[in-house]
Short mmCIF file of C-alpha atoms in Angstrom, two decimals:
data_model
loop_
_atom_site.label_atom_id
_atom_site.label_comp_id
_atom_site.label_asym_id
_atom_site.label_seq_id
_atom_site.Cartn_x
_atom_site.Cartn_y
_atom_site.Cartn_z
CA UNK R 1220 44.94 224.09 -102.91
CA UNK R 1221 43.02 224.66 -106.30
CA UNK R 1222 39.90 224.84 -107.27
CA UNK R 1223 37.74 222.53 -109.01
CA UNK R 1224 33.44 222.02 -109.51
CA UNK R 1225 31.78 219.05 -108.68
CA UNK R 1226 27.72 218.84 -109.19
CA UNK R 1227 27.94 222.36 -110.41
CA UNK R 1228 29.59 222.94 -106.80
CA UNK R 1229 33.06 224.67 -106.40
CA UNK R 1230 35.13 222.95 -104.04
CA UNK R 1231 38.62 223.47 -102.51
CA UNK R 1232 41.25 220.75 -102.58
CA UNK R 1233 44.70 219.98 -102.10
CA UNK R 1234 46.34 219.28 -105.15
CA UNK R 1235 47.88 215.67 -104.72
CA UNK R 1236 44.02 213.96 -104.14
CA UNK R 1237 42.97 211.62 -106.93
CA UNK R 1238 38.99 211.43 -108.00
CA UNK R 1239 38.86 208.01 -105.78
CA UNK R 1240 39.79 210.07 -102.81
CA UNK R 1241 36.97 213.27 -103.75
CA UNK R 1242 34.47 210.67 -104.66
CA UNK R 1243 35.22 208.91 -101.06
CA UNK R 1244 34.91 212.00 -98.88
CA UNK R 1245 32.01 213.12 -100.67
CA UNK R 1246 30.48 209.57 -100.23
CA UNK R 1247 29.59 209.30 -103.97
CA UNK R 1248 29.98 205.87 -103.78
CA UNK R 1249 28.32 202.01 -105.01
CA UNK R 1250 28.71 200.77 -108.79
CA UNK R 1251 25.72 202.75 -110.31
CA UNK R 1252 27.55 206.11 -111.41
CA UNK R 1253 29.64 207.12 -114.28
CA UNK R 1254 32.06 209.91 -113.96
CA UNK R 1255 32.85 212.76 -116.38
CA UNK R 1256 35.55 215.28 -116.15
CA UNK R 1257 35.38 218.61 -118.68
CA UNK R 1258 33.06 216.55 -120.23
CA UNK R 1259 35.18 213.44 -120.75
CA UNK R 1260 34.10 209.87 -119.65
CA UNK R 1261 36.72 208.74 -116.77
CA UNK R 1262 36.49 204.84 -116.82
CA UNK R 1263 36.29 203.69 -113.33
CA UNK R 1264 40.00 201.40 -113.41
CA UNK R 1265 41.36 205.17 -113.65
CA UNK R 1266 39.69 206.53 -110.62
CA UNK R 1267 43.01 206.32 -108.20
CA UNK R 1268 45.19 207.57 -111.05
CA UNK R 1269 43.15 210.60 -111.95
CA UNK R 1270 44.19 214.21 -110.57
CA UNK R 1271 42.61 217.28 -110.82
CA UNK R 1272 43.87 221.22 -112.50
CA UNK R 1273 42.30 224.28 -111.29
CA UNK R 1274 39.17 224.67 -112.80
CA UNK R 1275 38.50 221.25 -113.75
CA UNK R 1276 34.68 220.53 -113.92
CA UNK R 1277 33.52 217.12 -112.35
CA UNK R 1278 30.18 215.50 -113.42
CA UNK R 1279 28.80 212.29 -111.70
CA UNK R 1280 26.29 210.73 -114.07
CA UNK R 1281 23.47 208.54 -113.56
CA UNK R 1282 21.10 205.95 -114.20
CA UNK R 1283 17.53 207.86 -115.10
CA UNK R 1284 14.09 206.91 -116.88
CA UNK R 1285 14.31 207.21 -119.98
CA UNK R 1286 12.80 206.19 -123.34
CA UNK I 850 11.46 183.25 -129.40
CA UNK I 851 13.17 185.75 -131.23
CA UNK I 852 16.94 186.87 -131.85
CA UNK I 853 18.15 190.41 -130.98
CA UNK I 854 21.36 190.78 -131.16
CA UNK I 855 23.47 188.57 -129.20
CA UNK I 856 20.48 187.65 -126.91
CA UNK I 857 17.04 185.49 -127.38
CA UNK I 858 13.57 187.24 -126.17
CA UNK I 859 10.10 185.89 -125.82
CA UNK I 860 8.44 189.71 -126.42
CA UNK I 861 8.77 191.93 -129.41
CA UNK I 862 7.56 195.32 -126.97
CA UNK I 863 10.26 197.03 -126.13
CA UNK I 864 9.18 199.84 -123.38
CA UNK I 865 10.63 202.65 -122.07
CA UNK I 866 10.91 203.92 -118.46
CA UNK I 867 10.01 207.43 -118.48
CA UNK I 868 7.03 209.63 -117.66
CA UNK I 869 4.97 207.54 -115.35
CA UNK I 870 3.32 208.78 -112.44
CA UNK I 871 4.99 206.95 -110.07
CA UNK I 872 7.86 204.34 -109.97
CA UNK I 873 5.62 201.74 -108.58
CA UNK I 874 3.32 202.32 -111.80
CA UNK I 875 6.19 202.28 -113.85
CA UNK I 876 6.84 198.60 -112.77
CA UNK I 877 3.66 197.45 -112.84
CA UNK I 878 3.27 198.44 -116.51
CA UNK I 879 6.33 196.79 -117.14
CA UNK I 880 5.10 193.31 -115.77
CA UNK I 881 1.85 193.83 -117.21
CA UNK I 882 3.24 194.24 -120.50
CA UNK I 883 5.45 191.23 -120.21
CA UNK I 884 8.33 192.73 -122.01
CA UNK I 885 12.03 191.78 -121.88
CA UNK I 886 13.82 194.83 -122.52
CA UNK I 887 13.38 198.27 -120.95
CA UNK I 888 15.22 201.82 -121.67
CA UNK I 889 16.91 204.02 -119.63
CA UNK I 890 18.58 207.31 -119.55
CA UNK I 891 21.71 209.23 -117.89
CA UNK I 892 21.77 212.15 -116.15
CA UNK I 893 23.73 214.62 -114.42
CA UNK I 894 23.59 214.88 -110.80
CA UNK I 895 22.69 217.72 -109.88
CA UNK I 896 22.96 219.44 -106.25
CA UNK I 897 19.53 219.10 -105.48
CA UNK I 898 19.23 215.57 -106.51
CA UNK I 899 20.61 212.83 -104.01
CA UNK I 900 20.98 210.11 -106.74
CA UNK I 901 19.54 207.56 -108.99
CA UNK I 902 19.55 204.91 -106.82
CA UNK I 903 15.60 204.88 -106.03
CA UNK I 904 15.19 204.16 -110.18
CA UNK I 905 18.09 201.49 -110.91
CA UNK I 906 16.44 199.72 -107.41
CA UNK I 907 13.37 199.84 -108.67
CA UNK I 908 14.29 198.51 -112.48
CA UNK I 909 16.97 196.09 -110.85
CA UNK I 910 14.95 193.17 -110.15
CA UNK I 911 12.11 193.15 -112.86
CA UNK I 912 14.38 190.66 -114.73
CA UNK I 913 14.45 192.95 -117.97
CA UNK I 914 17.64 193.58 -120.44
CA UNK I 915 18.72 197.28 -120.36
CA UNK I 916 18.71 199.15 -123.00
CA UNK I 917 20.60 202.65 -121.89
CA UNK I 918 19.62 205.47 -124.74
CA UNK I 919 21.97 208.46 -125.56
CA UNK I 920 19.01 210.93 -125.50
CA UNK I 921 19.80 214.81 -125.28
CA UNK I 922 22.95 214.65 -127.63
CA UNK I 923 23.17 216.41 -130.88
CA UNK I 924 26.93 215.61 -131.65
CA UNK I 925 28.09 211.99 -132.43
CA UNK I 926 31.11 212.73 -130.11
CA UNK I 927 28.85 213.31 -127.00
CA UNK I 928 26.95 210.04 -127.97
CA UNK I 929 30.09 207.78 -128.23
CA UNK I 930 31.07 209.33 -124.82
CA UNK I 931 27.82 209.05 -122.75
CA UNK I 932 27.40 205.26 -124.61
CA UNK I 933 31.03 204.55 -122.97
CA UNK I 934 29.13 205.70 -119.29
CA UNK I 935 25.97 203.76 -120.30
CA UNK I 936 28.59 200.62 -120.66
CA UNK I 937 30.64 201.15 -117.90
CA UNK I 938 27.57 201.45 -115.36
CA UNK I 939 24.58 199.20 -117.01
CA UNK I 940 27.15 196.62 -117.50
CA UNK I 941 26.06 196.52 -121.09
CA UNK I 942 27.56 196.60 -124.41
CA UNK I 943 23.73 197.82 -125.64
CA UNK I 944 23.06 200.73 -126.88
CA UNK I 945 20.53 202.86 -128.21
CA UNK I 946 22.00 205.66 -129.88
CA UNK I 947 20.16 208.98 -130.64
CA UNK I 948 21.87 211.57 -132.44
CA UNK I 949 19.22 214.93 -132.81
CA UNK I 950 19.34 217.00 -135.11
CA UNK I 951 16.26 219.36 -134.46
CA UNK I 952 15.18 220.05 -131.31
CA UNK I 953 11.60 221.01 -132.38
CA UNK I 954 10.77 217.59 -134.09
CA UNK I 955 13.71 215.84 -132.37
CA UNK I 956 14.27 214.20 -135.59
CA UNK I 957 17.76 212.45 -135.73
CA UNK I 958 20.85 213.78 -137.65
CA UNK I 959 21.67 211.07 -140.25
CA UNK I 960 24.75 212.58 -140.70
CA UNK I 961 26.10 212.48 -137.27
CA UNK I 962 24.23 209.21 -136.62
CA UNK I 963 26.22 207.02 -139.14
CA UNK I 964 29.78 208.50 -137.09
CA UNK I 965 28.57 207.91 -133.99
CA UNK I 966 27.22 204.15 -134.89
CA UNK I 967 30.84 203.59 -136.69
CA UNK I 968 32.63 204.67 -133.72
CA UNK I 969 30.73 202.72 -131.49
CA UNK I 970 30.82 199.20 -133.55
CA UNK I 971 34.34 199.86 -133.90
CA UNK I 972 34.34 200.08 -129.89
CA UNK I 973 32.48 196.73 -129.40
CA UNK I 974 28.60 198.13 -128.83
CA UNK I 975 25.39 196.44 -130.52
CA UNK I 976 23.79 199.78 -131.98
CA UNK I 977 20.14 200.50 -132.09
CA UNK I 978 19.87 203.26 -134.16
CA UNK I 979 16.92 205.34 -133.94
CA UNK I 980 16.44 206.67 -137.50
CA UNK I 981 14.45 208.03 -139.79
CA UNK I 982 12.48 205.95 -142.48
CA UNK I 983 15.14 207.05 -145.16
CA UNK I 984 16.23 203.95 -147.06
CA UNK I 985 19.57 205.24 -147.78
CA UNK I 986 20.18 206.44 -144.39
CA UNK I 987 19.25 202.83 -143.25
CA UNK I 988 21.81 201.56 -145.85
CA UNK I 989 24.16 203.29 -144.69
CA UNK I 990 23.89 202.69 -141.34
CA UNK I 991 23.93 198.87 -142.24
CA UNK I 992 27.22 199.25 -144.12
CA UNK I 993 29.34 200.41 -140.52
CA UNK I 994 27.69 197.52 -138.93
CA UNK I 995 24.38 198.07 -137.34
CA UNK I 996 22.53 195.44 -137.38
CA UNK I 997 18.83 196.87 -135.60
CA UNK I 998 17.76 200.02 -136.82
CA UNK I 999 14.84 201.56 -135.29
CA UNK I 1000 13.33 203.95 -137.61
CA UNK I 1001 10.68 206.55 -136.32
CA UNK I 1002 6.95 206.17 -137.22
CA UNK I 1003 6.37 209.52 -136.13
CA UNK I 1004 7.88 212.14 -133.96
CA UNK I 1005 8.95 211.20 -130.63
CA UNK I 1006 5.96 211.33 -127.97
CA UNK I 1007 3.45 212.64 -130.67
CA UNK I 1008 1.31 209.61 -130.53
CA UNK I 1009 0.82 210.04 -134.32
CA UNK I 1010 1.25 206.33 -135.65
CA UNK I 1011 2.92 205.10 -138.78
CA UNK I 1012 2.62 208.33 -140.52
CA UNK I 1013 5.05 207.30 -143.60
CA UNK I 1014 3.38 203.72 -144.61
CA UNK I 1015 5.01 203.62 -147.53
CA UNK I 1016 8.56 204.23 -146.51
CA UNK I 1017 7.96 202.09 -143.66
CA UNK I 1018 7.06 198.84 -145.48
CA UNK I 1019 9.79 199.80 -148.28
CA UNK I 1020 12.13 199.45 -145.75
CA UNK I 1021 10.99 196.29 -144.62
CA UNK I 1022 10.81 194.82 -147.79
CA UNK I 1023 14.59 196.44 -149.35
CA UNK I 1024 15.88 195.23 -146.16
CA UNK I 1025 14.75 191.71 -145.35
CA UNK I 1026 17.50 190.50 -143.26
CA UNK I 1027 17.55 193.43 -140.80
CA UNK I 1028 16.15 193.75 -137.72
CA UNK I 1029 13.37 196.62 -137.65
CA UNK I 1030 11.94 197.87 -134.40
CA UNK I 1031 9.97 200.67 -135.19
CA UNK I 1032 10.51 203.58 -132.20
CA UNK I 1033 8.79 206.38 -131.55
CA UNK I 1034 5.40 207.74 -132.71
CA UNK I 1035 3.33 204.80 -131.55
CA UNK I 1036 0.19 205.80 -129.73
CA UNK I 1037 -2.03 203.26 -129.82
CA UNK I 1038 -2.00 199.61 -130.06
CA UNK I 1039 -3.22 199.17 -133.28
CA UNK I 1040 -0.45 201.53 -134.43
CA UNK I 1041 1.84 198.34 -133.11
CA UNK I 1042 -0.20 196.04 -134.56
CA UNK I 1043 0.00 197.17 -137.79
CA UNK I 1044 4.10 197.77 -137.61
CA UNK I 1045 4.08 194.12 -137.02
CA UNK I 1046 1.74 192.95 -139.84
CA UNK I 1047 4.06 194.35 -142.18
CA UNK I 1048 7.13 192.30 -140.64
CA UNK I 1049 8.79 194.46 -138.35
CA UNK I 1050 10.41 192.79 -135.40
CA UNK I 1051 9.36 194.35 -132.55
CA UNK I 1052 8.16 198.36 -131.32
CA UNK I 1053 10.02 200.51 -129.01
CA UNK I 1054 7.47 202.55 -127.08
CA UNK I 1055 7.09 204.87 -123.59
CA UNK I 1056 4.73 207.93 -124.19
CA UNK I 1057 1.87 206.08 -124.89
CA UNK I 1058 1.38 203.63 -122.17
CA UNK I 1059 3.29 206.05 -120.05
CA UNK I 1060 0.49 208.66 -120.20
CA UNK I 1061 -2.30 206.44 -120.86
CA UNK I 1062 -5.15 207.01 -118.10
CA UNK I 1063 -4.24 203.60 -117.31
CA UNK I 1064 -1.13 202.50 -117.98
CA UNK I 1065 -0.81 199.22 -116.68
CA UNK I 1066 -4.15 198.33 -119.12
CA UNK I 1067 -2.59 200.12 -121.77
CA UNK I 1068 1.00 198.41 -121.28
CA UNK I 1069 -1.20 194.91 -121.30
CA UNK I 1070 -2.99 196.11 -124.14
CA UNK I 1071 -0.10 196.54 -126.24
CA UNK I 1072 1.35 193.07 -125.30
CA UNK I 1073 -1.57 191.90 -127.05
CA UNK I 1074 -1.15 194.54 -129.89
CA UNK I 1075 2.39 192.92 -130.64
CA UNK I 1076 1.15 189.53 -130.16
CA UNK I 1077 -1.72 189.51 -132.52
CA UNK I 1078 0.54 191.95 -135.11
CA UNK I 1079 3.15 189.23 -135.33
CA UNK I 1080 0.48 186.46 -135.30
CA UNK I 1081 -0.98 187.64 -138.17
CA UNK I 1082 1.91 187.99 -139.93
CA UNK I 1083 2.93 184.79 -139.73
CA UNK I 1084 -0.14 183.84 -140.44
CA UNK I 1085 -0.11 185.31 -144.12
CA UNK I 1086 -3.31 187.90 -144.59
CA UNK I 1087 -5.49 187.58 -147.68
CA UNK I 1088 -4.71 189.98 -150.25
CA UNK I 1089 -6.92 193.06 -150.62
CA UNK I 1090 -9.23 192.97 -153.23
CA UNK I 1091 -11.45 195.44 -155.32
CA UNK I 1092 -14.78 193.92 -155.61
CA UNK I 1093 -16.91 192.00 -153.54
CA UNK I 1094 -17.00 188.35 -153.31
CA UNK I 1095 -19.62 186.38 -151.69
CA UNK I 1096 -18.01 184.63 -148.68
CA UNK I 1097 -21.57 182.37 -148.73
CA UNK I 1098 -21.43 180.32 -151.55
CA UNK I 1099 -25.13 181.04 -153.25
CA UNK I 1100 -25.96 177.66 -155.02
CA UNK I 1101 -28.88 175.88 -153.46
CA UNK I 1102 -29.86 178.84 -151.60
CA UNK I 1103 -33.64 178.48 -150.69
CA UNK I 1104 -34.21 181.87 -153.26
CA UNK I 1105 -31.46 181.13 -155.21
CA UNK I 1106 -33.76 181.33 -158.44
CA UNK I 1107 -34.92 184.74 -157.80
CA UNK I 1108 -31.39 186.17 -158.06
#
């Protein structure tokens, strides 16, 4: 197990899950999002090949009013 | 009709999303004001926010280009990477980049601005710039590729108006072929009328109709504003002149003798 945050949210997880599977069980799902991990941009076509390190810090990003 | 970029739009009022009282005021204004391209942000979810699905559904279907905006950052490396999430989830290779460089006046960091818009041309994005009215800094911006700058009038959400006339039309004038869209400052129509009799393309605005008393009257009142502004340039206005001159001609004027 290590441990990562996710919305400013530690969470517990095995090791071997890639974002796709985190995003799926935490039903972050739909086109309108944008992922960032330690503040880097994670382009969707890497979703299922992305795997987390202790510590890592997940952002989900989205679409807001803005000027 | 009008060119921007790689697309053709019927309104030069470009309006922002932000600060109305209620999403369903937010799209009225937007009809209202007839315009073709909106601008939106991106956040961070937070735990105590569900998501920003209640916004994109309610800008989805008004038919409007999006125009995502880089807001918040103060280093061109956090702009390239939050333009690369604008692309990826607006579907859009538009982007309206602002770089800070003072978070008191929020005016933009020319310095950080030019490597950010470099980076992102190089990347494949159409770069709005918001700038400052420095000439050089326009230049330069130019010279990595940009092709709209939108220079300030005044200080973002201050309401102040074309506060630098001079530097304003000089830019218009030392850079003909450009397209200028003048963002930020405008708080009244007549403000974007006059950006438009000097030539400018278009005006970027939120704040104003945003916390007008009305703002679905104000955003119509500003589609007005930009059509009347770009009428009259086209138009050609008179030149300004010292002294009076009779617009009645005074020959065979029943007292013409007494004069």
């Amino acid at each position: 197990m290590i441990k990562i945050t996710l919305r400013d949210q530690p969470l517990m997880l095995e090791k071997h899950l890639s974002l796709s599977a985190v995003l799926h069980q935490h039903e972050i799902k739909g086109e309108h999002f944008a992922v960032a991990i330690n503040l880097t941009f994670v382009p969707r076509s890497d979703y299922d090949k992305t795997f987390f390190k202790e510590g890592d810090v997940v952002d989900i990003i989205l679409p807001m009013q803005g000027g | 009709m009008w060119q921007l970029g790689d697309k053709t739009f019927s309104s030069r009022l470009l309006l922002g999303t932000a600060l109305y009282p209620s999403l369903s005021v937010m799209q009225e204004a937007i009809v209202a004001s007839e315009t073709n391209i909106i601008t939106v942000a991106l956040r961070r979810q937070s735990p105590e926010m569900k998501s920003g699905q209640l916004f994109w559904d309610a800008i989805r279907h008004l038919n409007c280009a999006i125009l995502p905006n880089t807001a918040g950052c103060y280093t061109a490396n956090d702009a390239v990477m939050l333009a690369e999430m604008a692309r990826e989830l607006f579907q859009t290779h538009w982007i309206k980049l602002e770089v800070i460089g003072d978070e008191y006046t929020l005016q933009p960091d020319a310095f950080e601005l030019v490597k950010a818009a470099k980076i992102l041309i190089e990347k494949g994005f159409e770069v709005f710039p918001y700038c400052t009215d420095d000439l050089i800094l326009c230049k330069r911006l130019l010279d990595v590729g940009c092709r709209i700058l939108m220079p300030w009038a005044a200080p973002i959400g201050s309401g102040k108006g074309l506060i630098h006339a001079h530097d304003l039309i000089t830019l218009r004038v030392r850079l003909p072929d450009a397209t200028l869209i003048i963002d930020a400052g405008i708080g009244k129509p007549s403000h974007a009328v006059q950006a438009l009799e000097w030539g400018y393309d278009g005006v970027l605005l939120n704040t104003a109709v945003a916390l007008a008393k009305n703002p679905v009257e104000m955003a119509r009142a500003f589609k007005e504003g930009v059509h009347a502004g770009r009428r009259a340039y086209l138009a050609g206005m008179m030149e300004e002149r010292n002294m009076a001159h009779p617009s009645t001609a005074l020959i065979d004027t029943p007292f013409w003798h007494q004069v």
